[in-house]
Coordinates of C-alpha atoms and ligand atoms in Angstrom, one line a residue:
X94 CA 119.4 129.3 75.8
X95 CA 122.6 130.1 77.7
X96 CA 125.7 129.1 76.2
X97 CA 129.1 127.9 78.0
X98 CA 132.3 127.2 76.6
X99 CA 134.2 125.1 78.8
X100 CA 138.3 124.4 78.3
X101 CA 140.3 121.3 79.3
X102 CA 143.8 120.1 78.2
X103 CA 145.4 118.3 80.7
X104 CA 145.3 114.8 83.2
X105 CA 143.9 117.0 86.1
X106 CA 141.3 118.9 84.3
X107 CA 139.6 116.1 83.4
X108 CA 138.1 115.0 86.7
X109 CA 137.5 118.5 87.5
X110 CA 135.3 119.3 84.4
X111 CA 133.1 115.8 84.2
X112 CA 130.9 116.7 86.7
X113 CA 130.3 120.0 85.3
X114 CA 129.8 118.6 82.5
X115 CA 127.5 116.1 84.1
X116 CA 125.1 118.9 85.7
X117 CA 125.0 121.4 82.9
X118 CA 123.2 118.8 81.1
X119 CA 120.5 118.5 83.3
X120 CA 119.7 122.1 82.9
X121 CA 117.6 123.0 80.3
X122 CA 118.7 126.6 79.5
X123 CA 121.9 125.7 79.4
X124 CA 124.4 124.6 76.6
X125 CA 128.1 123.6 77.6
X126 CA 130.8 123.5 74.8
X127 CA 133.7 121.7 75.6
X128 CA 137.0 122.3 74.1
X129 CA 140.1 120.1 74.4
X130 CA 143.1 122.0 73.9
X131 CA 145.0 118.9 73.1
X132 CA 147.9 119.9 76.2
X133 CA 147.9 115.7 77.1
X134 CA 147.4 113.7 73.8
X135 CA 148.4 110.4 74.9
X136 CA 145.6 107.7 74.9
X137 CA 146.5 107.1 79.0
X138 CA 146.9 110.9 79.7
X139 CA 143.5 111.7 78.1
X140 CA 141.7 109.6 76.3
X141 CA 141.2 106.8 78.9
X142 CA 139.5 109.6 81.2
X143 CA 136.9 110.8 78.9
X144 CA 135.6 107.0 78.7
X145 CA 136.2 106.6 82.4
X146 CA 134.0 109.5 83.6
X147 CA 132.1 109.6 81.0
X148 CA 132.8 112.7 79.9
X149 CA 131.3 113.5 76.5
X150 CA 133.9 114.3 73.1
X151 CA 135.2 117.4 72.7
X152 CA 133.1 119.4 70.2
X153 CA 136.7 120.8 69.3
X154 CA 140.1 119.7 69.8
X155 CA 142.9 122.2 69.0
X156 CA 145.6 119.5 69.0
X157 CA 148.8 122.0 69.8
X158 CA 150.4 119.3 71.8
X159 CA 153.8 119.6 74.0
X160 CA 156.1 122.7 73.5
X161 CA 158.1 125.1 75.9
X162 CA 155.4 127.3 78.6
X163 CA 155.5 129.9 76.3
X164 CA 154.9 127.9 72.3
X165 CA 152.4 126.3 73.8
X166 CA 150.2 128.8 75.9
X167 CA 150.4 130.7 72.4
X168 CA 149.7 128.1 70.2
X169 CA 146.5 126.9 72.7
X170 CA 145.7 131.4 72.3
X171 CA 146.0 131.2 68.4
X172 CA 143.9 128.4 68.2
X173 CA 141.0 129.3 70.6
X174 CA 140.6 133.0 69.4
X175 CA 138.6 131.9 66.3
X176 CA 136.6 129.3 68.1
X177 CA 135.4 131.6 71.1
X178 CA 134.7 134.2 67.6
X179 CA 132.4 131.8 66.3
X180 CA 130.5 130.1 69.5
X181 CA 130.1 133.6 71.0
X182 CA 129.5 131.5 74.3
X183 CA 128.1 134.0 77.3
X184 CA 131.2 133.1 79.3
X185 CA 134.2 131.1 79.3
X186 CA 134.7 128.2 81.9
X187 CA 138.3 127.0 83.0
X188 CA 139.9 124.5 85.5
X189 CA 142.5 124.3 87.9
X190 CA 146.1 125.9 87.1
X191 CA 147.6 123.9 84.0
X192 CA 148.9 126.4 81.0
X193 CA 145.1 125.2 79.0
X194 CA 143.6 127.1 82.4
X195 CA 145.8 129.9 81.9
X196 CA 145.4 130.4 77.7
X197 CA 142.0 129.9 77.8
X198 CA 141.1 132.7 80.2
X199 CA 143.5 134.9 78.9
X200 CA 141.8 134.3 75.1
X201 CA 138.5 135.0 76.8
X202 CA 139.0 138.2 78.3
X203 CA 140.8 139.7 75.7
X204 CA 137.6 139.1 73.2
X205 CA 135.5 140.5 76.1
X206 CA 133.9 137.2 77.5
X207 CA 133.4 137.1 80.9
X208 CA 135.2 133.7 82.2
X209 CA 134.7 131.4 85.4
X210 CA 137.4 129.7 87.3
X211 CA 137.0 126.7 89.4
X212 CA 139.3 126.2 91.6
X213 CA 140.4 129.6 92.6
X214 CA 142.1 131.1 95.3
X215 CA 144.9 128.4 95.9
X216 CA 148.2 129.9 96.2
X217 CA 152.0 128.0 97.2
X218 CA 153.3 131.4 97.3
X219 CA 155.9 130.0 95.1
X220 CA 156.4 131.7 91.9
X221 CA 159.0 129.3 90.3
X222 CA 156.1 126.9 89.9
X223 CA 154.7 127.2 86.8
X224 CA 151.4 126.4 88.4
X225 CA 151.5 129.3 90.5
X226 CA 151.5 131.9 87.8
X227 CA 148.7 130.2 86.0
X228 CA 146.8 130.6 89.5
X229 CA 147.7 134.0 90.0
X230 CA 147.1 135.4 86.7
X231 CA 143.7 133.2 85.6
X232 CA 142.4 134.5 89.5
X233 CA 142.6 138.4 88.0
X234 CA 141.2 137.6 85.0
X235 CA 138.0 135.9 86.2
X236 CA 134.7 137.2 86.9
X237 CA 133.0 134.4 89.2
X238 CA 135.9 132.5 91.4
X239 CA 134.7 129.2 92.6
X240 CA 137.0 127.9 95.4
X241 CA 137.7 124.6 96.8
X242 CA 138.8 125.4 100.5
X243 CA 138.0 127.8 103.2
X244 CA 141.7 130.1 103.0
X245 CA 141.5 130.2 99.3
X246 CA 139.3 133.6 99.8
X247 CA 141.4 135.1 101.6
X248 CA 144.3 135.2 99.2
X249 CA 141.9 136.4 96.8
X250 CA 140.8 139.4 98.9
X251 CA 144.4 140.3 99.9
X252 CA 144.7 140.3 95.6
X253 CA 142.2 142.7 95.3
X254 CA 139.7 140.8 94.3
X255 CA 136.2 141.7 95.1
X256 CA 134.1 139.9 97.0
X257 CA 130.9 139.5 95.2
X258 CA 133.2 137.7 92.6
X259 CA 134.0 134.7 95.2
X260 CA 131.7 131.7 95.9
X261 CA 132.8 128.6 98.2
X262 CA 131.4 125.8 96.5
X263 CA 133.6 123.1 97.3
X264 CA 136.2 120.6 95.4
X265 CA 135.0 119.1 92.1
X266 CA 137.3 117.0 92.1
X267 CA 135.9 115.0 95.3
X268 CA 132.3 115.2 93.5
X269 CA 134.3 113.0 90.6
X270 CA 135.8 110.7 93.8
X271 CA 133.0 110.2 95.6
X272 CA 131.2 109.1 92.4
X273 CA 133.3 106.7 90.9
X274 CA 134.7 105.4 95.0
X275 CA 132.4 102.0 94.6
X276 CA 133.5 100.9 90.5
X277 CA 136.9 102.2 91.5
X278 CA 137.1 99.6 94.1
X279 CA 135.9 96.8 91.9
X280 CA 139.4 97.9 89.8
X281 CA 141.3 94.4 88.6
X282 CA 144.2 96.6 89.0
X283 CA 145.8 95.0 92.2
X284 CA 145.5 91.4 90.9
X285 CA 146.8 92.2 87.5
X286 CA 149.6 93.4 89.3
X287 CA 149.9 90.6 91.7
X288 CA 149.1 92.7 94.6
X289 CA 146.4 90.4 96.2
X290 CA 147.2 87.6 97.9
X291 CA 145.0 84.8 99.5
X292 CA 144.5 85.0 103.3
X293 CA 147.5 87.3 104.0
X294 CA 150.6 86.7 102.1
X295 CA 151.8 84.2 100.1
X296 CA 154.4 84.4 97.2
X297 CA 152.8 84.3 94.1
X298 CA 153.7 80.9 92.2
X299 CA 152.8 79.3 95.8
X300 CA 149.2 77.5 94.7
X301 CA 146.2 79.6 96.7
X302 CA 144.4 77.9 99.4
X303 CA 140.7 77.6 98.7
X304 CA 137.9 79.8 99.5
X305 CA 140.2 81.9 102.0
X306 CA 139.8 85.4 102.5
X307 CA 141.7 87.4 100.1
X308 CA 144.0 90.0 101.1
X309 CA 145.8 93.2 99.9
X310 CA 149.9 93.2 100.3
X311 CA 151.2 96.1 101.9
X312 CA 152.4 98.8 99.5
X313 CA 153.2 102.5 98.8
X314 CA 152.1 104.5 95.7
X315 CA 154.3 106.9 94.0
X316 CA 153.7 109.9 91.3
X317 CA 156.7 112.3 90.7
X318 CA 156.2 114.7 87.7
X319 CA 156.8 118.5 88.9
X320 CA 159.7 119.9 87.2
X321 CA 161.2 120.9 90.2
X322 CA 162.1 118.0 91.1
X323 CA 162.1 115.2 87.7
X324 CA 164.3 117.9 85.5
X325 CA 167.4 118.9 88.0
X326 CA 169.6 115.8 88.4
X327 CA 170.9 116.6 91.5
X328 CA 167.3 116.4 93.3
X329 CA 165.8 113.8 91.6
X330 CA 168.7 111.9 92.0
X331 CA 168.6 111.8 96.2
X332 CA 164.7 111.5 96.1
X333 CA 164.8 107.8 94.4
X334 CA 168.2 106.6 96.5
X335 CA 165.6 107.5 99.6
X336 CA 162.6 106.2 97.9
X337 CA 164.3 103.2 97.1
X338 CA 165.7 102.9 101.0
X339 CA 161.8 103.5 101.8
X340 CA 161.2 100.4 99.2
X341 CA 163.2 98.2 101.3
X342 CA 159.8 98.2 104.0
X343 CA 157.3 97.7 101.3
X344 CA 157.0 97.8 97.2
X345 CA 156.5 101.1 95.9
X346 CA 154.6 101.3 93.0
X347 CA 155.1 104.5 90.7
X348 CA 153.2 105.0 87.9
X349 CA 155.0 107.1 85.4
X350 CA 154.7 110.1 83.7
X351 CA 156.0 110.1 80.5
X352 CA 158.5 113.4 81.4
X353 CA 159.7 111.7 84.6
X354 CA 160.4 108.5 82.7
X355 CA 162.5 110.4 80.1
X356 CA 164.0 111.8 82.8
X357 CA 165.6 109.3 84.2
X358 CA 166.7 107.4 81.8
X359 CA 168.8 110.9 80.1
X360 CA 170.0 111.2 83.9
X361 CA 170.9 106.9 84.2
X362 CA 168.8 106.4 87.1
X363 CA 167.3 103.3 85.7
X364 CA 168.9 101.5 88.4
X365 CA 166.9 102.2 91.2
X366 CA 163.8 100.5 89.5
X367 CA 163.0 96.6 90.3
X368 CA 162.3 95.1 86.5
X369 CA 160.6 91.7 87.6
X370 CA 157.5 90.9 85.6
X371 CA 155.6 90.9 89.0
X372 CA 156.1 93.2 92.3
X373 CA 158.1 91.6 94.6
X374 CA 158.1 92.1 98.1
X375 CA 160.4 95.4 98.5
X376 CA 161.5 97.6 95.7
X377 CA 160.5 100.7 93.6
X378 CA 158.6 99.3 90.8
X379 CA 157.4 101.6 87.8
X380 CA 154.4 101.0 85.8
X381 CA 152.2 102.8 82.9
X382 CA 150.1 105.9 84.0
X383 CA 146.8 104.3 84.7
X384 CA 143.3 105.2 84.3
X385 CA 141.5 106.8 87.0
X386 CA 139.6 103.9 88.0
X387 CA 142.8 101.5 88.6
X388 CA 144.6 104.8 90.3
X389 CA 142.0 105.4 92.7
X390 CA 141.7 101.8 93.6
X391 CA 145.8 101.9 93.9
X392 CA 145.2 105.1 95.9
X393 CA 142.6 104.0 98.4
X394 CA 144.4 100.3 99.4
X395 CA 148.0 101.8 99.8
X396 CA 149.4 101.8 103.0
X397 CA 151.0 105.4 102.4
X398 CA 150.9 107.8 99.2
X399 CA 154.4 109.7 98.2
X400 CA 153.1 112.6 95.7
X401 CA 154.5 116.0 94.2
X402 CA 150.8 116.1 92.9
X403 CA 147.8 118.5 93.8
X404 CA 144.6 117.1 93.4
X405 CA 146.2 113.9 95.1
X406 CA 147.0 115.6 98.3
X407 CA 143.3 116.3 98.1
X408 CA 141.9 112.6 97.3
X409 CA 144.4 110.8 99.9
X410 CA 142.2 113.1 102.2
X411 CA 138.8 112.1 101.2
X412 CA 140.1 108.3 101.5
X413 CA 141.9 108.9 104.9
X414 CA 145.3 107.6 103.3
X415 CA 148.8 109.1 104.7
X416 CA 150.5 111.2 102.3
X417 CA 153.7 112.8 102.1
X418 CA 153.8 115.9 99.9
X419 CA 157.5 115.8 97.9
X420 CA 157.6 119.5 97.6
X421 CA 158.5 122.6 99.9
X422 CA 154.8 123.8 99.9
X423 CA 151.6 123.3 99.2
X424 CA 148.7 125.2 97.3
X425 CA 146.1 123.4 99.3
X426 CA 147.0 123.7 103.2
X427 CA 143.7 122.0 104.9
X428 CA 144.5 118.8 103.6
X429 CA 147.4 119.4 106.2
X430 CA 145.4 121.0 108.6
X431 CA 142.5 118.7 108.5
X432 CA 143.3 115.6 106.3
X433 CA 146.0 113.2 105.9
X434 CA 148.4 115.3 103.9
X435 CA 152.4 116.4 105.7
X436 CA 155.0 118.6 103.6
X437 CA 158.1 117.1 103.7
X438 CA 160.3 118.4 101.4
X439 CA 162.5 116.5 99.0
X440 CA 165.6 116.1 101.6
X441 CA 166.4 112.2 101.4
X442 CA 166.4 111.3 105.0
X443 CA 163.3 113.3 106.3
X444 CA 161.6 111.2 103.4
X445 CA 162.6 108.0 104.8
X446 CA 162.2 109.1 108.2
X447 CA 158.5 110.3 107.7
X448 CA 157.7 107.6 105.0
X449 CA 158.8 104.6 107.7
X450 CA 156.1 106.6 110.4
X451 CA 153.7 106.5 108.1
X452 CA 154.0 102.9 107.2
X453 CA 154.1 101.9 111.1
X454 CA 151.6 104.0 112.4
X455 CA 149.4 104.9 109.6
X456 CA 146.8 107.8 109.9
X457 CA 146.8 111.2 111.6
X458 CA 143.1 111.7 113.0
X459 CA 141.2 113.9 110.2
X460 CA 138.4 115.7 109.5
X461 CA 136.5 116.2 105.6
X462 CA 137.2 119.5 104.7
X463 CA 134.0 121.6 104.2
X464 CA 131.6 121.3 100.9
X465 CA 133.6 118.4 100.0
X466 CA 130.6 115.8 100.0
X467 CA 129.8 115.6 96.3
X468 CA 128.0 118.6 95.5
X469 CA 130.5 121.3 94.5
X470 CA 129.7 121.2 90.4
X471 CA 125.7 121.4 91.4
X472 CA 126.9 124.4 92.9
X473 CA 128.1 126.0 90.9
X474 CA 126.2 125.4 88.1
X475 CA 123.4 127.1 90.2
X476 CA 125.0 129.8 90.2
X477 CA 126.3 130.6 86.6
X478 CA 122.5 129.5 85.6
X479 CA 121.4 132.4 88.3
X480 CA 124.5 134.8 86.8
X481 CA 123.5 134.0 83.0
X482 CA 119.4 134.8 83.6
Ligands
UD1_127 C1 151.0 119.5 83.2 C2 150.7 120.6 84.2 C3 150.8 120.2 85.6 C4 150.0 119.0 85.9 C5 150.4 117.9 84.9 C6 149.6 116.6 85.1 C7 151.3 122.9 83.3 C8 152.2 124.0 83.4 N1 151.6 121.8 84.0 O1 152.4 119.1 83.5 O2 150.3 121.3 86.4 O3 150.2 118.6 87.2 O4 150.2 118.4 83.6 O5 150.1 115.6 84.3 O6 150.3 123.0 82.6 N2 153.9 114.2 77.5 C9 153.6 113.1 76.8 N3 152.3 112.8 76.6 C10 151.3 113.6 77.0 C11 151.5 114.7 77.7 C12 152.8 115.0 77.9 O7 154.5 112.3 76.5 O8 150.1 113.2 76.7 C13 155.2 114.5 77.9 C14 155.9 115.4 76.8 O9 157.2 115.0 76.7 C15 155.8 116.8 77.4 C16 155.9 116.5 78.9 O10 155.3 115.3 79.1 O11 156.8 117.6 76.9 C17 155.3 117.6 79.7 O12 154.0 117.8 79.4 P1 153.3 119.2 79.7 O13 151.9 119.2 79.3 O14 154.1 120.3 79.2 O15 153.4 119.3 81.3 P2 153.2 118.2 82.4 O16 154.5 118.0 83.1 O17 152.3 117.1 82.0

């Protein structure tokens, strides 16, 4: 019996890791651990995911909670050290490129345990994003890479990374979309939130004619968390005037994370938020982080997706949904050059300028980027079970 020890701690891991999780159990040799690291503690920031994607409880939850980069990468060290002493696990499996990634592959190689990354190779060339050094550093620690897109090698090789360490499996991420697409779409989200009319729309209070054919009101979706631009008054404060011109077209609906949300009300820019109890017909309306299901229903009816996200850039692709990325780069350039995704910065009038295209026109032409069709986690599964016999 082969023994993994996987590590998760925050929102984005968890999508990443149930499918993992999912195929290691139908191996027989095999034995994955799963470790939370407790980075996301809230119940809608964790919790709500495990039940959602049925991922099973964490044999151990560290529970260090939020601190500075630095606090909490140690803390997350200190208290997986004795764990990885005890399970003696023949390697170490991490996620994507949150600080949990970063400890947990650091803990492993130090104590001589050979660790796999999923998700490797991405790179923004950006080294103020806190991301990026997680990527960077968790890449030259890892024995077997496991990358998402075709380019992602490429950086690796021009790090000096060998290349019988490197295997394209494709985005596990998508295996977790592609999965859940069908419940996701049975989501009660958009009439909880008054977002479905009868036969085109009608204002809410108007009684619903019978039997008609029930429609979706237009709408944008919004997430904003990166601290580039939620901590720096000065560029948060010109992204929501231009989201909230962009509003004026159709509602946008932000789900908010709980930093952004302090955020703006330490910087006063509670005034750009609509506070009806139901969405109205224009406006920037913020609501609780949601569960997967009721996000990826949001995600795949919206007539255009504003982000500072990863893994949405990536999902907006799979559903062929436009989607401006609110950042200067991106770590994951073939959802540009193939799927739906366009840079644009965080300058207020390209913003509105690309948001009011997008709501117009819709769509750029796209193609699915290769390996992501569900499969990526049986993958690489395959070949860990190879590696470890
Ligand atoms: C982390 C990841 C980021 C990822 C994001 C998804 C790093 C460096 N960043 O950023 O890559 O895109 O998760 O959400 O790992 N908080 C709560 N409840 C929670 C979690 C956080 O209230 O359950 C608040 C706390 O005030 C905390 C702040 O959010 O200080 C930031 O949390 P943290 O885990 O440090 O980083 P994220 O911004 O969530």
């Amino acid at each position: 019996m082969r023994k993994i020890v996987s590590i998760v701690g925050a929102r984005p891991n968890f999508m990443k890791i149930a499918p993992l999780m999912q195929q290691a159990r139908k191996r027989r040799n095999l034995n994955m651990r799963l470790v939370h690291t407790g980075q996301h503690y809230d119940f809608q920031m964790s919790q709500l995911f495990f039940q959602e994607l049925h991922i099973p409880k964490p044999d151990i939850d560290l529970g260090v909670g939020s601190a500075s980069h630095a606090v909490q990468t140690a803390e997350i060290m200190k208290g997986l050290e004795p764990v990885l002493q005890k399970e003696r696990p023949d390697l170490v499996l991490v996620v994507g490129d949150v600080n949990s990634t970063l400890a947990g592959a650091l803990t492993a190689a130090k104590l001589g345990i050979p660790v796999a990354h999923v998700e490797a190779g991405l790179r923004s060339f950006d080294r103020t994003m806190p991301e990026e050094i997680n990527r960077v550093l968790t890449d030259s620690l890892a024995d077997w890479l496991f990358t998402s897109e075709v380019g992602a090698a490429k950086n690796l090789l021009r790090e000096g990374v060998a290349r019988r360490k490197i295997f394209f499996v494709g985005n596990t991420m998508i295996d977790t979309l592609l999965r859940h697409r069908s419940k996701a779409g049975r989501s009660q989200v958009l009439v909880r939130l008054g977002l479905i009319a009868e036969n085109g729309f009608h204002p809410p209070r108007r009684p619903a004619p019978p039997a008609k054919i029930k429609s979706t009101r237009p709408y944008a979706l919004l997430t904003l968390h990166r601290p580039s631009n939620v901590d720096d008054p000065d560029v948060l404060g010109p992204i929501l005037q231009a989201l909230h011109q962009v509003s004026q077209d159709a509602p946008i609906l932000f789900p908010i994370h709980p930093r952004t949300r302090r955020q703006i009300e330490i910087f006063g820019y509670s005034h750009y938020f609509s506070t009806h109890d139901r969405i109205g017909e224009h406006g920037l309306w913020m609501v609780e982080p949601l569960g997967y299901l009721d996000f990826a229903c949001l995600m795949a009816k919206a007539r255009l997706v504003l982000t500072d996200s990863g893994g949405i850039q990536e999902e907006t692709t799979v559903l062929g949904v436009p989607c401006l990325t609110l950042r200067k780069n991106t770590e994951r350039p073939i959802t540009v050059t193939q799927g739906t995704n366009r840079v644009v910065g965080t300058d207020g009038n390209l913003i509105v300028k690309y948001s009011s295209a997008a709501l117009q026109h819709g769509v750029r032409r796209r193609r699915l980027p290769k390996y992501w069709d569900g499969h990526a986690a049986e993958r690489i599964i395959d070949v860990l079970c190879r590696a470890l016999t």
